[in-house]
PDB file of C-alpha atoms in Angstrom:
ATOM      1  CA  UNK J   1     -15.475 -75.952  -5.447  1.00 70.00           C
ATOM      2  CA  UNK J   2     -14.162 -72.390  -5.544  1.00 72.00           C
ATOM      3  CA  UNK J   3     -17.631 -71.091  -6.401  1.00 77.00           C
ATOM      4  CA  UNK J   4     -19.145 -72.966  -3.450  1.00 76.00           C
ATOM      5  CA  UNK J   5     -16.697 -71.286  -1.039  1.00 73.00           C
ATOM      6  CA  UNK J   6     -17.417 -67.888  -2.570  1.00 76.00           C
ATOM      7  CA  UNK J   7     -21.152 -68.367  -2.051  1.00 77.00           C
ATOM      8  CA  UNK J   8     -20.630 -69.561   1.520  1.00 72.00           C
ATOM      9  CA  UNK J   9     -18.402 -66.564   2.281  1.00 70.00           C
ATOM     10  CA  UNK J  10     -20.989 -64.188   0.786  1.00 73.00           C
ATOM     11  CA  UNK J  11     -23.787 -65.753   2.864  1.00 71.00           C
ATOM     12  CA  UNK J  12     -21.668 -65.594   6.017  1.00 70.00           C
ATOM     13  CA  UNK J  13     -20.934 -61.896   5.478  1.00 68.00           C
ATOM     14  CA  UNK J  14     -24.597 -61.226   4.730  1.00 67.00           C
ATOM     15  CA  UNK J  15     -25.660 -62.872   7.995  1.00 69.00           C
ATOM     16  CA  UNK J  16     -22.897 -61.082   9.904  1.00 63.00           C
ATOM     17  CA  UNK J  17     -23.945 -57.642   8.626  1.00 62.00           C
ATOM     18  CA  UNK J  18     -27.639 -58.391   9.114  1.00 60.00           C
ATOM     19  CA  UNK J  19     -27.083 -59.287  12.765  1.00 53.00           C
ATOM     20  CA  UNK J  20     -25.109 -56.206  13.743  1.00 48.00           C
ATOM     21  CA  UNK J  21     -26.400 -54.274  16.712  1.00 49.00           C
ATOM     22  CA  UNK J  22     -27.593 -50.695  16.446  1.00 48.00           C
ATOM     23  CA  UNK J  23     -29.192 -48.049  18.630  1.00 46.00           C
ATOM     24  CA  UNK J  24     -32.635 -48.961  17.327  1.00 51.00           C
ATOM     25  CA  UNK J  25     -34.636 -46.987  14.845  1.00 54.00           C
ATOM     26  CA  UNK J  26     -33.938 -43.545  16.279  1.00 58.00           C
ATOM     27  CA  UNK J  27     -33.543 -40.712  13.789  1.00 57.00           C
ATOM     28  CA  UNK J  28     -30.573 -39.414  15.787  1.00 69.00           C
ATOM     29  CA  UNK J  29     -28.465 -40.189  18.819  1.00 80.00           C
ATOM     30  CA  UNK J  30     -29.461 -36.924  20.492  1.00 89.00           C
ATOM     31  CA  UNK J  31     -33.233 -37.298  20.502  1.00 92.00           C
ATOM     32  CA  UNK J  32     -35.469 -35.691  23.120  1.00 92.00           C
ATOM     33  CA  UNK J  33     -39.194 -36.424  23.210  1.00 92.00           C
ATOM     34  CA  UNK J  34     -41.591 -34.069  24.988  1.00 91.00           C
ATOM     35  CA  UNK J  35     -45.199 -35.216  24.716  1.00 86.00           C
ATOM     36  CA  UNK J  36     -45.617 -35.911  20.990  1.00 85.00           C
ATOM     37  CA  UNK J  37     -42.853 -33.532  19.875  1.00 90.00           C
ATOM     38  CA  UNK J  38     -39.415 -34.873  18.957  1.00 91.00           C
ATOM     39  CA  UNK J  39     -36.354 -32.639  19.160  1.00 93.00           C
ATOM     40  CA  UNK J  40     -32.838 -33.377  17.921  1.00 93.00           C
ATOM     41  CA  UNK J  41     -29.985 -31.707  19.805  1.00 94.00           C
ATOM     42  CA  UNK J  42     -27.507 -29.893  17.598  1.00 94.00           C
ATOM     43  CA  UNK J  43     -23.987 -28.592  18.117  1.00 94.00           C
ATOM     44  CA  UNK J  44     -25.374 -25.028  18.122  1.00 95.00           C
ATOM     45  CA  UNK J  45     -24.581 -23.440  21.469  1.00 96.00           C
ATOM     46  CA  UNK J  46     -26.588 -20.662  23.069  1.00 95.00           C
ATOM     47  CA  UNK J  47     -25.455 -18.115  25.680  1.00 96.00           C
ATOM     48  CA  UNK J  48     -26.863 -18.415  29.183  1.00 94.00           C
ATOM     49  CA  UNK J  49     -28.450 -14.951  28.956  1.00 95.00           C
ATOM     50  CA  UNK J  50     -30.746 -16.209  26.167  1.00 96.00           C
ATOM     51  CA  UNK J  51     -32.170 -18.972  28.366  1.00 96.00           C
ATOM     52  CA  UNK J  52     -35.777 -18.442  29.483  1.00 96.00           C
ATOM     53  CA  UNK J  53     -38.243 -20.551  31.489  1.00 96.00           C
ATOM     54  CA  UNK J  54     -37.442 -24.054  32.705  1.00 96.00           C
ATOM     55  CA  UNK J  55     -39.574 -26.570  30.749  1.00 95.00           C
ATOM     56  CA  UNK J  56     -38.703 -29.738  32.609  1.00 95.00           C
ATOM     57  CA  UNK J  57     -36.124 -32.480  32.928  1.00 96.00           C
ATOM     58  CA  UNK J  58     -35.388 -35.729  31.143  1.00 93.00           C
ATOM     59  CA  UNK J  59     -37.325 -38.379  33.074  1.00 92.00           C
ATOM     60  CA  UNK J  60     -36.376 -41.478  31.069  1.00 87.00           C
ATOM     61  CA  UNK J  61     -33.024 -42.113  29.407  1.00 84.00           C
ATOM     62  CA  UNK J  62     -33.033 -45.266  27.308  1.00 82.00           C
ATOM     63  CA  UNK J  63     -31.818 -46.649  23.994  1.00 78.00           C
ATOM     64  CA  UNK J  64     -34.872 -48.926  23.802  1.00 73.00           C
ATOM     65  CA  UNK J  65     -37.417 -47.359  21.429  1.00 71.00           C
ATOM     66  CA  UNK J  66     -40.313 -48.838  23.424  1.00 71.00           C
ATOM     67  CA  UNK J  67     -39.373 -46.740  26.466  1.00 68.00           C
ATOM     68  CA  UNK J  68     -40.271 -43.573  24.539  1.00 68.00           C
ATOM     69  CA  UNK J  69     -43.888 -44.480  23.722  1.00 72.00           C
ATOM     70  CA  UNK J  70     -45.487 -42.744  26.710  1.00 69.00           C
ATOM     71  CA  UNK J  71     -46.589 -39.228  25.724  1.00 71.00           C
ATOM     72  CA  UNK J  72     -46.727 -38.119  29.368  1.00 74.00           C
ATOM     73  CA  UNK J  73     -42.985 -38.284  30.035  1.00 85.00           C
ATOM     74  CA  UNK J  74     -39.922 -36.416  28.810  1.00 90.00           C
ATOM     75  CA  UNK J  75     -37.437 -38.916  27.423  1.00 89.00           C
ATOM     76  CA  UNK J  76     -34.118 -39.091  25.601  1.00 91.00           C
ATOM     77  CA  UNK J  77     -31.989 -41.749  23.986  1.00 90.00           C
ATOM     78  CA  UNK J  78     -28.719 -40.042  24.926  1.00 90.00           C
ATOM     79  CA  UNK J  79     -29.163 -37.406  27.644  1.00 93.00           C
ATOM     80  CA  UNK J  80     -29.222 -38.635  31.239  1.00 94.00           C
ATOM     81  CA  UNK J  81     -32.302 -38.455  33.427  1.00 93.00           C
ATOM     82  CA  UNK J  82     -32.251 -35.118  35.215  1.00 95.00           C
ATOM     83  CA  UNK J  83     -30.897 -33.131  32.249  1.00 96.00           C
ATOM     84  CA  UNK J  84     -32.664 -29.769  32.358  1.00 97.00           C
ATOM     85  CA  UNK J  85     -34.560 -28.278  29.390  1.00 97.00           C
ATOM     86  CA  UNK J  86     -35.407 -24.617  28.847  1.00 97.00           C
ATOM     87  CA  UNK J  87     -37.289 -22.278  26.554  1.00 96.00           C
ATOM     88  CA  UNK J  88     -35.168 -19.845  24.543  1.00 97.00           C
ATOM     89  CA  UNK J  89     -35.905 -16.108  24.757  1.00 96.00           C
ATOM     90  CA  UNK J  90     -37.853 -14.762  21.766  1.00 94.00           C
ATOM     91  CA  UNK J  91     -38.165 -18.251  20.206  1.00 92.00           C
ATOM     92  CA  UNK J  92     -41.153 -20.555  19.936  1.00 89.00           C
ATOM     93  CA  UNK J  93     -40.474 -23.556  22.186  1.00 89.00           C
ATOM     94  CA  UNK J  94     -42.357 -25.734  19.710  1.00 90.00           C
ATOM     95  CA  UNK J  95     -39.538 -25.011  17.214  1.00 93.00           C
ATOM     96  CA  UNK J  96     -36.499 -25.220  19.487  1.00 95.00           C
ATOM     97  CA  UNK J  97     -35.457 -25.643  23.100  1.00 96.00           C
ATOM     98  CA  UNK J  98     -32.214 -25.339  25.062  1.00 97.00           C
ATOM     99  CA  UNK J  99     -30.563 -28.378  26.638  1.00 97.00           C
ATOM    100  CA  UNK J 100     -28.282 -27.810  29.636  1.00 96.00           C
ATOM    101  CA  UNK J 101     -25.102 -29.801  29.045  1.00 94.00           C
ATOM    102  CA  UNK J 102     -23.335 -28.135  31.975  1.00 91.00           C
ATOM    103  CA  UNK J 103     -24.020 -25.136  34.207  1.00 87.00           C
ATOM    104  CA  UNK J 104     -22.444 -22.832  31.640  1.00 89.00           C
ATOM    105  CA  UNK J 105     -23.125 -24.678  28.361  1.00 95.00           C
ATOM    106  CA  UNK J 106     -26.418 -24.998  26.551  1.00 97.00           C
ATOM    107  CA  UNK J 107     -27.132 -26.435  23.101  1.00 97.00           C
ATOM    108  CA  UNK J 108     -30.160 -25.961  20.886  1.00 96.00           C
ATOM    109  CA  UNK J 109     -32.438 -28.913  20.154  1.00 95.00           C
ATOM    110  CA  UNK J 110     -34.595 -28.396  17.073  1.00 95.00           C
ATOM    111  CA  UNK J 111     -38.057 -29.864  16.637  1.00 92.00           C
ATOM    112  CA  UNK J 112     -37.998 -32.377  13.787  1.00 89.00           C
ATOM    113  CA  UNK J 113     -40.888 -30.427  12.236  1.00 86.00           C
ATOM    114  CA  UNK J 114     -38.946 -27.134  12.379  1.00 78.00           C
ATOM    115  CA  UNK J 115     -37.759 -25.614   9.115  1.00 72.00           C
ATOM    116  CA  UNK J 116     -34.910 -23.118   9.344  1.00 66.00           C
ATOM    117  CA  UNK J 117     -35.530 -19.988   7.294  1.00 59.00           C
ATOM    118  CA  UNK J 118     -32.884 -19.284   4.684  1.00 49.00           C
TER     119      UNK J 118
END
C-alpha cells in the first residue's frame, strides 16, 4: 500500500511539473528580433554620446512565439511597443544595437551570432 501511494505521489508531481507555464521557447526574456536577426539585451549600459542613427522601434511586444515569425516587423518578448533602437557609434549594428530604456539610459543588445573578442 505504501508503495502504491509513493508511485501516485511521484506521478502527480511529474504531471504538475510537466504542466507548469513558461514564457515559451525564447532563448532569453530580453529578446529583440529585427528581420531575421535576434538580439539579446544585456545589462551593459552605453553613454548617450555613443548613440548613433535611429534604427526603428519595437512594433510587436508579445510572449507568444508565433507573434515573432514575421520577418518584416521589429518585435520583442519583453520590451514594449514603441521602445526605440539605435546603432552604436563605431560598432557594426549586425553585432550589437542600443536599446533606449529611458531618455538617459541605454543598454546594449548583442546579436546571438556575435562573438565577443577576448
